[in-house]
Each structure stands twice: as structure tokens, then as C-alpha cells.
Amino acid sequence: MNNPNAHTIEIEITPEGQIKSTVKGVSGPDCGRLTKWLEELGSVTKDEHTLDFYAQQAVITNQVKAK
Amino acid sequence: MSAYREIKTVFKNLDSLKKALKDVGLDHFQLSSNPRLNTIQMQGYAGRQGESVALMLPKSHYGGYEDVGFAWDEQSKAYKALISTHDGGWGSHRDIGEATLQKVTQRYAYNEACRLAKMQGYTVREVKSTDGNIRLQLSKY
């Protein structure tokens, strides 16, 4: 994939109609921006970021502190 | 690098809802002339009498004891299901209850996820599954 914005979203829909989505290939706060449209499907009951998201944030925080 | 979300499906899009009903074999329904007005009065028993909906599945067609349907809720901007307290049928009757609604909900989520994903420019691929879950892979390159 040459496009830096390339990513995939895996969606699982249970027999009861609950939706579980996982975004892969995107780091940091871009996850939320790219998947905002999923909220049109219903009401979000869980929203979790992985360690990579927080690692990205830690880098930004450290850079700000260093200034 | 991933973010995880769980979403409770809500019936916001009428076209995806109609398609979901047809997917599970409920292809006979009545619609209000304005789909955001609950003008169709339902009939039945135990409180069902007098409720009005925008989309109705008539008991006269399905052989149930009461009408069921979907009412537009202006506050949540979505359709709320008004279903029977029991499901399935006995003899010549078929009632539409929670079990059927879950099937409709799953198909709605599938239809709506595909529709929205394509609007966003994703390629949609369904992954085969045998455990009752529907799995989709959405890709953007």
C-alpha cells in the first residue's frame, strides 16, 4: 500500500444486530476522524483505543515538553 | 494500530430497514405517506390498540394476533420497533416478536453498514462465517 491513508475496518455484526468495529492501519487520533461515519449506524456503547494510539499521544506530549 | 468500537444498532435509515424486512421474508408492509409521521393505527390486544406507526406489518397478512410496526421517533431521529410479546406461531398464526426483530436488526446493520461504507469510498467484502455473525472487511487504499 503506497497511500499513507490506506487502512481497513473490520466489522462484525452479531445475530442480535450489535456492531463491533476494529480499525487497522491507522495510528493516533486519525482513527476517530476516519470512523466518525460509523456513528450513523446507532449509538456507540464502547470506544477503545489501543496502546499505539497512546504511544502516538505520548510522543506529541514529549515533543511539546521539550520546547 | 487499531481502535475498537461497539455500536447498538438504531433504525435511522428507512430504505435499509425496508430492505432488512424483505431480507427476512417480511415483504408485505404499509407505509405512511410521510415516512416521518406515525399515521397508521395498529390493532391488536393488550395495549397494542391505538398505537400508531409509520410502517406497519399487518396481522391480516401475517396471521398474527396483533399488528406490529415501526414508529418514527423525532427525538432520536430513528424508528422504534413495536412488536409482539411473543414470537413465532402456532397453528395458522404467526406473531412477530423479539427473535424476529433481532434478525431484522442484523440485516439492517448489514445493509446500512454496506451503504454507508460505499458512500465513504470503501470497498466492501463479506467474509464467510458459520457462527451466525456477519463479518465485513472495508478497505480504502
Coordinates of N, CA, C and O in Angstrom, one line a residue, chain B residues 5-140:
Chain B
R5 N -14.7 -0.3 18.5 CA -16.0 0.3 19.0 C -17.1 -0.7 19.0 O -17.1 -1.6 18.1
E6 N -18.0 -0.6 19.9 CA -19.2 -1.4 19.9 C -20.4 -0.4 19.7 O -20.4 0.7 20.3
I7 N -21.3 -0.8 18.8 CA -22.4 0.1 18.5 C -23.7 -0.6 18.6 O -23.8 -1.7 18.1
K8 N -24.7 0.0 19.3 CA -26.0 -0.6 19.3 C -26.8 -0.1 18.1 O -27.0 1.1 18.0
T9 N -27.2 -1.0 17.3 CA -27.9 -0.6 16.1 C -29.2 0.1 16.3 O -30.0 -0.3 17.2
V10 N -29.4 1.2 15.6 CA -30.6 2.0 15.7 C -31.1 2.2 14.3 O -30.4 2.5 13.4
F11 N -32.4 2.1 14.1 CA -33.0 2.1 12.7 C -33.2 3.6 12.3 O -34.3 4.2 12.4
K12 N -32.1 4.1 11.7 CA -32.2 5.5 11.3 C -32.6 5.7 9.8 O -33.2 6.7 9.4
N13 N -32.3 4.7 9.0 CA -32.5 4.8 7.5 C -33.6 3.9 7.1 O -33.6 2.7 7.3
L14 N -34.7 4.5 6.5 CA -35.9 3.7 6.2 C -35.6 2.7 5.1 O -36.1 1.6 5.1
D15 N -34.8 3.1 4.1 CA -34.6 2.2 3.0 C -33.9 0.9 3.4 O -34.2 -0.2 3.0
S16 N -32.9 1.1 4.3 CA -32.2 -0.1 4.8 C -33.1 -0.9 5.7 O -33.0 -2.1 5.7
L17 N -34.0 -0.3 6.4 CA -35.0 -1.0 7.2 C -35.9 -1.8 6.3 O -36.2 -3.0 6.6
K18 N -36.4 -1.2 5.3 CA -37.3 -1.9 4.4 C -36.6 -3.1 3.7 O -37.2 -4.2 3.6
K19 N -35.4 -2.9 3.3 CA -34.6 -4.0 2.7 C -34.4 -5.1 3.7 O -34.5 -6.3 3.4
A20 N -34.1 -4.7 5.0 CA -33.9 -5.8 6.0 C -35.2 -6.6 6.3 O -35.1 -7.8 6.4
L21 N -36.3 -5.9 6.2 CA -37.6 -6.6 6.4 C -37.8 -7.6 5.3 O -38.2 -8.8 5.5
K22 N -37.5 -7.2 4.1 CA -37.6 -8.1 2.9 C -36.6 -9.2 3.0 O -36.9 -10.4 2.7
D23 N -35.4 -9.0 3.5 CA -34.4 -10.0 3.6 C -34.8 -11.1 4.5 O -34.4 -12.3 4.3
V24 N -35.6 -10.8 5.5 CA -36.1 -11.9 6.5 C -37.5 -12.4 6.1 O -38.1 -13.2 6.9
G25 N -38.0 -12.0 4.9 CA -39.2 -12.6 4.5 C -40.5 -11.7 4.8 O -41.6 -12.2 4.6
L26 N -40.3 -10.6 5.4 CA -41.4 -9.7 5.8 C -41.5 -8.6 4.7 O -41.2 -7.5 4.9
D27 N -42.0 -9.1 3.5 CA -42.0 -8.1 2.4 C -43.4 -7.5 2.2 O -43.5 -6.8 1.2
H28 N -44.3 -7.7 3.1 CA -45.6 -7.0 3.0 C -45.7 -6.0 4.1 O -45.8 -6.5 5.3
F29 N -45.7 -4.8 3.9 CA -45.9 -3.8 4.9 C -46.6 -2.5 4.4 O -46.6 -2.3 3.2
Q30 N -47.2 -1.7 5.2 CA -47.8 -0.5 4.9 C -47.0 0.7 5.4 O -46.4 0.6 6.4
L31 N -46.9 1.7 4.6 CA -46.1 2.9 4.9 C -47.0 4.2 5.0 O -47.8 4.3 4.1
S32 N -46.7 5.0 5.9 CA -47.3 6.3 5.9 C -46.9 7.1 4.7 O -45.8 6.9 4.2
S33 N -47.8 8.0 4.2 CA -47.4 8.8 3.0 C -46.2 9.7 3.3 O -45.4 9.9 2.5
N34 N -46.1 10.1 4.6 CA -44.9 10.8 5.0 C -44.2 9.9 6.0 O -44.8 9.6 7.1
P35 N -43.1 9.3 5.7 CA -42.5 8.3 6.5 C -42.0 8.7 7.9 O -41.6 7.9 8.7
R36 N -42.1 10.0 8.1 CA -41.7 10.5 9.5 C -43.0 10.9 10.3 O -42.8 11.6 11.3
L37 N -44.1 10.5 9.8 CA -45.3 10.7 10.6 C -46.0 9.4 10.9 O -46.1 8.5 10.0
N38 N -46.3 9.2 12.1 CA -46.9 7.9 12.5 C -48.4 8.0 12.4 O -49.2 8.3 13.3
T39 N -48.9 7.7 11.2 CA -50.3 7.9 10.9 C -51.1 6.6 10.7 O -52.3 6.6 10.5
I40 N -50.4 5.4 10.8 CA -51.1 4.1 10.6 C -51.4 3.6 12.0 O -50.5 3.3 12.8
Q41 N -52.7 3.4 12.2 CA -53.1 3.0 13.6 C -53.1 1.4 13.6 O -53.6 0.8 12.7
M42 N -52.5 0.9 14.6 CA -52.4 -0.6 14.7 C -53.6 -1.2 15.5 O -54.2 -0.5 16.3
Q43 N -53.8 -2.4 15.3 CA -54.9 -3.1 16.0 C -54.3 -4.3 16.7 O -53.3 -4.9 16.2
G44 N -54.9 -4.7 17.8 CA -54.4 -5.9 18.5 C -55.0 -6.1 19.8 O -56.2 -5.8 20.0
Y45 N -54.2 -6.5 20.8 CA -54.8 -6.7 22.1 C -53.7 -6.2 23.1 O -52.6 -5.9 22.8
A46 N -54.1 -6.2 24.4 CA -53.1 -5.9 25.5 C -52.4 -4.6 25.3 O -51.2 -4.6 25.4
G47 N -53.1 -3.6 24.9 CA -52.4 -2.3 24.8 C -52.0 -1.9 23.4 O -51.6 -0.7 23.1
R48 N -51.9 -2.8 22.5 CA -51.5 -2.5 21.1 C -52.5 -1.6 20.4 O -52.1 -0.8 19.6
Q49 N -53.8 -1.7 20.8 CA -54.8 -0.9 20.2 C -54.5 0.6 20.4 O -54.2 1.0 21.5
G50 N -54.6 1.3 19.3 CA -54.4 2.8 19.4 C -53.0 3.3 19.1 O -52.8 4.5 19.0
E51 N -52.0 2.4 19.1 CA -50.7 2.9 18.8 C -50.6 3.1 17.3 O -51.1 2.4 16.5
S52 N -49.9 4.2 16.9 CA -49.7 4.5 15.5 C -48.3 4.4 15.1 O -47.4 4.7 15.9
V53 N -48.1 4.0 13.9 CA -46.7 3.8 13.4 C -46.6 4.4 12.0 O -47.6 4.8 11.3
A54 N -45.3 4.5 11.5 CA -45.1 4.9 10.1 C -45.0 3.7 9.2 O -45.2 3.9 8.0
L55 N -44.6 2.6 9.7 CA -44.5 1.4 8.9 C -45.2 0.3 9.7 O -44.8 0.0 10.8
M56 N -46.1 -0.4 9.0 CA -46.9 -1.5 9.8 C -46.8 -2.8 9.0 O -47.0 -2.9 7.8
L57 N -46.7 -3.9 9.8 CA -46.8 -5.2 9.3 C -48.1 -5.7 9.8 O -48.3 -6.0 11.0
P58 N -49.1 -5.8 8.9 CA -50.5 -6.1 9.3 C -50.7 -7.6 9.7 O -50.2 -8.5 9.0
K59 N -51.4 -7.8 10.8 CA -51.7 -9.1 11.2 C -52.6 -9.8 10.2 O -52.6 -11.1 10.1
S60 N -53.3 -9.1 9.4 CA -54.2 -9.7 8.4 C -53.4 -10.4 7.4 O -53.9 -11.4 6.8
H61 N -52.2 -10.0 7.2 CA -51.3 -10.7 6.2 C -50.5 -11.8 6.8 O -50.4 -12.9 6.2
Y62 N -50.0 -11.5 8.0 CA -49.1 -12.5 8.6 C -49.8 -13.5 9.5 O -49.2 -14.5 10.0
G63 N -51.1 -13.3 9.8 CA -51.8 -14.2 10.6 C -51.5 -14.1 12.1 O -51.8 -15.0 12.8
G64 N -50.9 -13.0 12.5 CA -50.7 -12.9 13.9 C -51.9 -12.4 14.7 O -52.9 -12.0 14.1
Y65 N -51.8 -12.3 16.0 CA -52.9 -11.8 16.8 C -52.9 -10.2 16.8 O -53.9 -9.6 17.3
E66 N -51.8 -9.6 16.5 CA -51.8 -8.2 16.5 C -50.8 -7.6 15.4 O -49.9 -8.3 15.0
D67 N -51.1 -6.4 15.1 CA -50.3 -5.7 14.2 C -48.9 -5.4 14.9 O -48.9 -5.2 16.1
V68 N -47.9 -5.3 14.1 CA -46.6 -4.8 14.7 C -46.1 -3.7 13.7 O -46.6 -3.6 12.6
G69 N -45.1 -2.9 14.1 CA -44.7 -1.9 13.2 C -43.5 -1.1 13.8 O -42.9 -1.5 14.8
F70 N -43.2 0.0 13.1 CA -42.1 0.8 13.4 C -42.6 2.3 13.5 O -43.1 2.8 12.5
A71 N -42.3 2.9 14.6 CA -42.8 4.3 14.8 C -41.6 5.2 14.7 O -40.6 5.0 15.3
W72 N -41.8 6.3 14.0 CA -40.7 7.3 13.9 C -40.7 8.1 15.2 O -41.7 8.6 15.7
D73 N -39.4 8.2 15.8 CA -39.2 9.0 17.0 C -38.4 10.2 16.6 O -37.3 10.1 16.3
E74 N -39.1 11.4 16.8 CA -38.4 12.6 16.3 C -37.2 13.0 17.2 O -36.3 13.6 16.7
Q75 N -37.3 12.6 18.5 CA -36.2 12.9 19.4 C -34.9 12.2 19.0 O -33.8 12.8 19.0
S76 N -35.0 10.9 18.7 CA -33.8 10.1 18.4 C -33.6 10.1 16.9 O -32.5 9.6 16.5
K77 N -34.5 10.6 16.1 CA -34.4 10.6 14.7 C -34.2 9.2 14.2 O -33.3 8.9 13.4
A78 N -35.0 8.3 14.7 CA -34.9 6.9 14.3 C -36.3 6.2 14.5 O -37.2 6.8 15.1
Y79 N -36.4 5.0 13.9 CA -37.6 4.2 14.0 C -37.5 3.3 15.2 O -36.5 2.6 15.4
K80 N -38.6 3.2 16.0 CA -38.6 2.3 17.2 C -39.5 1.2 16.8 O -40.7 1.4 16.3
A81 N -39.1 0.0 17.2 CA -40.0 -1.2 16.9 C -41.0 -1.4 17.9 O -40.8 -1.3 19.1
L82 N -42.3 -1.6 17.5 CA -43.4 -2.0 18.4 C -43.8 -3.4 17.9 O -44.4 -3.6 16.9
I83 N -43.4 -4.4 18.7 CA -43.5 -5.8 18.3 C -44.4 -6.5 19.3 O -44.8 -6.0 20.3
S84 N -44.6 -7.8 19.0 CA -45.4 -8.6 19.8 C -44.6 -9.1 21.0 O -43.4 -9.2 21.0
T85 N -45.3 -9.5 22.1 CA -44.6 -10.1 23.2 C -44.1 -11.5 23.0 O -43.4 -12.0 23.8
H86 N -44.6 -12.1 22.0 CA -44.2 -13.5 21.7 C -43.8 -13.6 20.2 O -44.1 -12.7 19.4
D87 N -43.1 -14.6 19.9 CA -42.6 -14.8 18.5 C -43.0 -16.1 18.0 O -43.4 -17.0 18.7
G88 N -42.9 -16.2 16.7 CA -43.2 -17.5 16.0 C -44.7 -17.7 15.9 O -45.5 -16.7 16.0
G89 N -45.1 -18.9 15.7 CA -46.6 -19.1 15.5 C -47.0 -20.4 16.0 O -46.2 -21.3 16.3
W90 N -48.3 -20.5 16.1 CA -48.9 -21.8 16.4 C -50.1 -21.9 15.6 O -50.9 -21.0 15.4
G91 N -50.4 -23.1 15.0 CA -51.5 -23.2 14.1 C -51.3 -22.3 12.9 O -50.2 -22.3 12.3
S92 N -52.3 -21.5 12.6 CA -52.3 -20.7 11.4 C -51.8 -19.3 11.8 O -51.7 -18.4 10.9
H93 N -51.4 -19.0 13.0 CA -51.0 -17.7 13.4 C -49.5 -17.5 13.4 O -48.7 -18.5 13.8
R94 N -49.0 -16.3 13.1 CA -47.6 -16.1 13.2 C -47.4 -14.7 13.8 O -47.9 -13.7 13.2
D95 N -46.8 -14.6 14.9 CA -46.6 -13.3 15.6 C -45.1 -12.9 15.4 O -44.2 -13.8 15.3
I96 N -44.9 -11.6 15.4 CA -43.5 -11.1 15.1 C -43.0 -10.5 16.4 O -43.5 -9.4 16.9
G97 N -42.1 -11.1 17.0 CA -41.6 -10.7 18.3 C -40.1 -10.5 18.3 O -39.5 -10.2 17.3
E98 N -39.5 -10.6 19.5 CA -38.1 -10.3 19.7 C -37.1 -11.1 18.8 O -36.2 -10.5 18.3
A99 N -37.3 -12.3 18.7 CA -36.4 -13.2 17.9 C -36.4 -12.7 16.4 O -35.3 -12.6 15.8
T100 N -37.6 -12.4 15.9 CA -37.6 -11.9 14.5 C -37.0 -10.5 14.4 O -36.3 -10.2 13.5
L101 N -37.2 -9.7 15.4 CA -36.7 -8.3 15.4 C -35.1 -8.4 15.4 O -34.5 -7.6 14.7
Q102 N -34.6 -9.4 16.1 CA -33.1 -9.5 16.1 C -32.6 -9.8 14.7 O -31.5 -9.3 14.3
K103 N -33.3 -10.6 14.0 CA -32.9 -11.0 12.6 C -33.0 -9.7 11.7 O -32.1 -9.4 10.9
V104 N -34.1 -9.0 11.9 CA -34.2 -7.7 11.1 C -33.1 -6.7 11.5 O -32.5 -6.1 10.6
T105 N -32.8 -6.7 12.8 CA -31.7 -5.8 13.2 C -30.4 -6.1 12.6 O -29.6 -5.2 12.2
Q106 N -30.0 -7.4 12.6 CA -28.8 -7.8 12.0 C -28.7 -7.5 10.5 O -27.7 -7.0 10.0
R107 N -29.8 -7.7 9.8 CA -29.9 -7.4 8.4 C -29.8 -5.9 8.1 O -29.2 -5.4 7.2
Y108 N -30.5 -5.1 9.0 CA -30.4 -3.7 8.9 C -29.0 -3.2 9.0 O -28.5 -2.4 8.3
A109 N -28.3 -3.7 10.1 CA -26.9 -3.3 10.3 C -26.1 -3.6 9.1 O -25.2 -2.8 8.7
Y110 N -26.3 -4.8 8.5 CA -25.5 -5.2 7.3 C -25.8 -4.2 6.2 O -24.9 -3.7 5.5
N111 N -27.1 -4.0 5.9 CA -27.4 -3.1 4.8 C -26.9 -1.7 4.9 O -26.4 -1.1 4.0
E112 N -27.1 -1.2 6.1 CA -26.7 0.2 6.4 C -25.2 0.3 6.4 O -24.6 1.3 5.9
A113 N -24.5 -0.7 7.0 CA -23.0 -0.6 7.0 C -22.5 -0.6 5.6 O -21.6 0.2 5.3
C114 N -23.0 -1.5 4.7 CA -22.6 -1.5 3.3 C -22.9 -0.2 2.6 O -22.0 0.3 1.9
R115 N -24.1 0.3 2.9 CA -24.5 1.6 2.2 C -23.5 2.7 2.6 O -23.0 3.5 1.7
L116 N -23.3 2.9 3.9 CA -22.5 4.0 4.4 C -21.0 3.8 4.0 O -20.4 4.8 3.6
A117 N -20.6 2.6 4.0 CA -19.2 2.3 3.7 C -18.9 2.7 2.2 O -17.9 3.3 1.9
K118 N -19.8 2.3 1.3 CA -19.6 2.6 -0.1 C -19.7 4.1 -0.3 O -19.0 4.7 -1.1
M119 N -20.5 4.8 0.4 CA -20.6 6.3 0.3 C -19.3 6.9 0.7 O -18.9 8.0 0.2
Q120 N -18.6 6.3 1.7 CA -17.3 6.8 2.2 C -16.2 6.4 1.3 O -15.0 6.7 1.5
G121 N -16.5 5.6 0.2 CA -15.4 5.2 -0.7 C -14.7 3.9 -0.4 O -13.6 3.6 -0.9
Y122 N -15.3 3.1 0.5 CA -14.6 1.8 0.9 C -15.1 0.7 -0.1 O -16.2 0.8 -0.6
T123 N -14.2 -0.2 -0.3 CA -14.5 -1.5 -0.9 C -15.0 -2.4 0.1 O -14.3 -2.5 1.2
V124 N -16.1 -3.0 -0.1 CA -16.7 -3.9 1.0 C -16.6 -5.3 0.6 O -17.0 -5.7 -0.6
R125 N -16.1 -6.1 1.5 CA -16.0 -7.6 1.2 C -16.6 -8.3 2.4 O -16.3 -8.0 3.5
E126 N -17.5 -9.3 2.1 CA -18.1 -10.1 3.2 C -17.3 -11.3 3.3 O -16.9 -12.0 2.4
V127 N -16.9 -11.6 4.6 CA -16.1 -12.7 4.9 C -17.0 -13.9 5.4 O -17.9 -13.6 6.2
K128 N -16.8 -15.0 4.8 CA -17.7 -16.1 5.1 C -17.6 -16.5 6.6 O -16.5 -16.5 7.2
S129 N -18.8 -16.8 7.2 CA -18.8 -17.1 8.6 C -19.9 -18.2 8.9 O -20.9 -18.2 8.2
T130 N -19.6 -19.0 9.8 CA -20.6 -20.1 10.1 C -21.1 -20.0 11.5 O -21.9 -20.8 12.0
D131 N -20.8 -18.9 12.3 CA -21.2 -18.8 13.7 C -22.4 -17.9 13.9 O -22.7 -17.5 15.0
G132 N -23.0 -17.5 12.8 CA -24.2 -16.6 12.9 C -23.8 -15.1 12.9 O -24.7 -14.2 12.7
N133 N -22.5 -14.8 13.0 CA -22.1 -13.4 12.9 C -21.9 -13.0 11.4 O -21.5 -13.9 10.6
I134 N -22.1 -11.8 11.0 CA -21.8 -11.3 9.7 C -20.5 -10.5 9.8 O -20.4 -9.7 10.7
R135 N -19.5 -10.9 9.0 CA -18.3 -10.2 9.0 C -18.0 -9.4 7.7 O -18.1 -10.0 6.6
L136 N -17.6 -8.2 7.8 CA -17.3 -7.4 6.7 C -15.9 -6.8 6.8 O -15.5 -6.5 7.9
Q137 N -15.2 -6.7 5.7 CA -13.9 -6.1 5.6 C -14.0 -4.9 4.7 O -14.3 -5.0 3.5
L138 N -13.8 -3.7 5.3 CA -13.9 -2.5 4.5 C -12.5 -2.0 4.2 O -11.7 -1.9 5.1
S139 N -12.2 -1.7 3.0 CA -10.8 -1.3 2.6 C -10.8 0.0 1.9 O -11.6 0.2 1.0
K140 N -9.8 0.8 2.2 CA -9.6 2.0 1.5 C -8.1 2.1 1.2 O -7.3 2.0 2.1

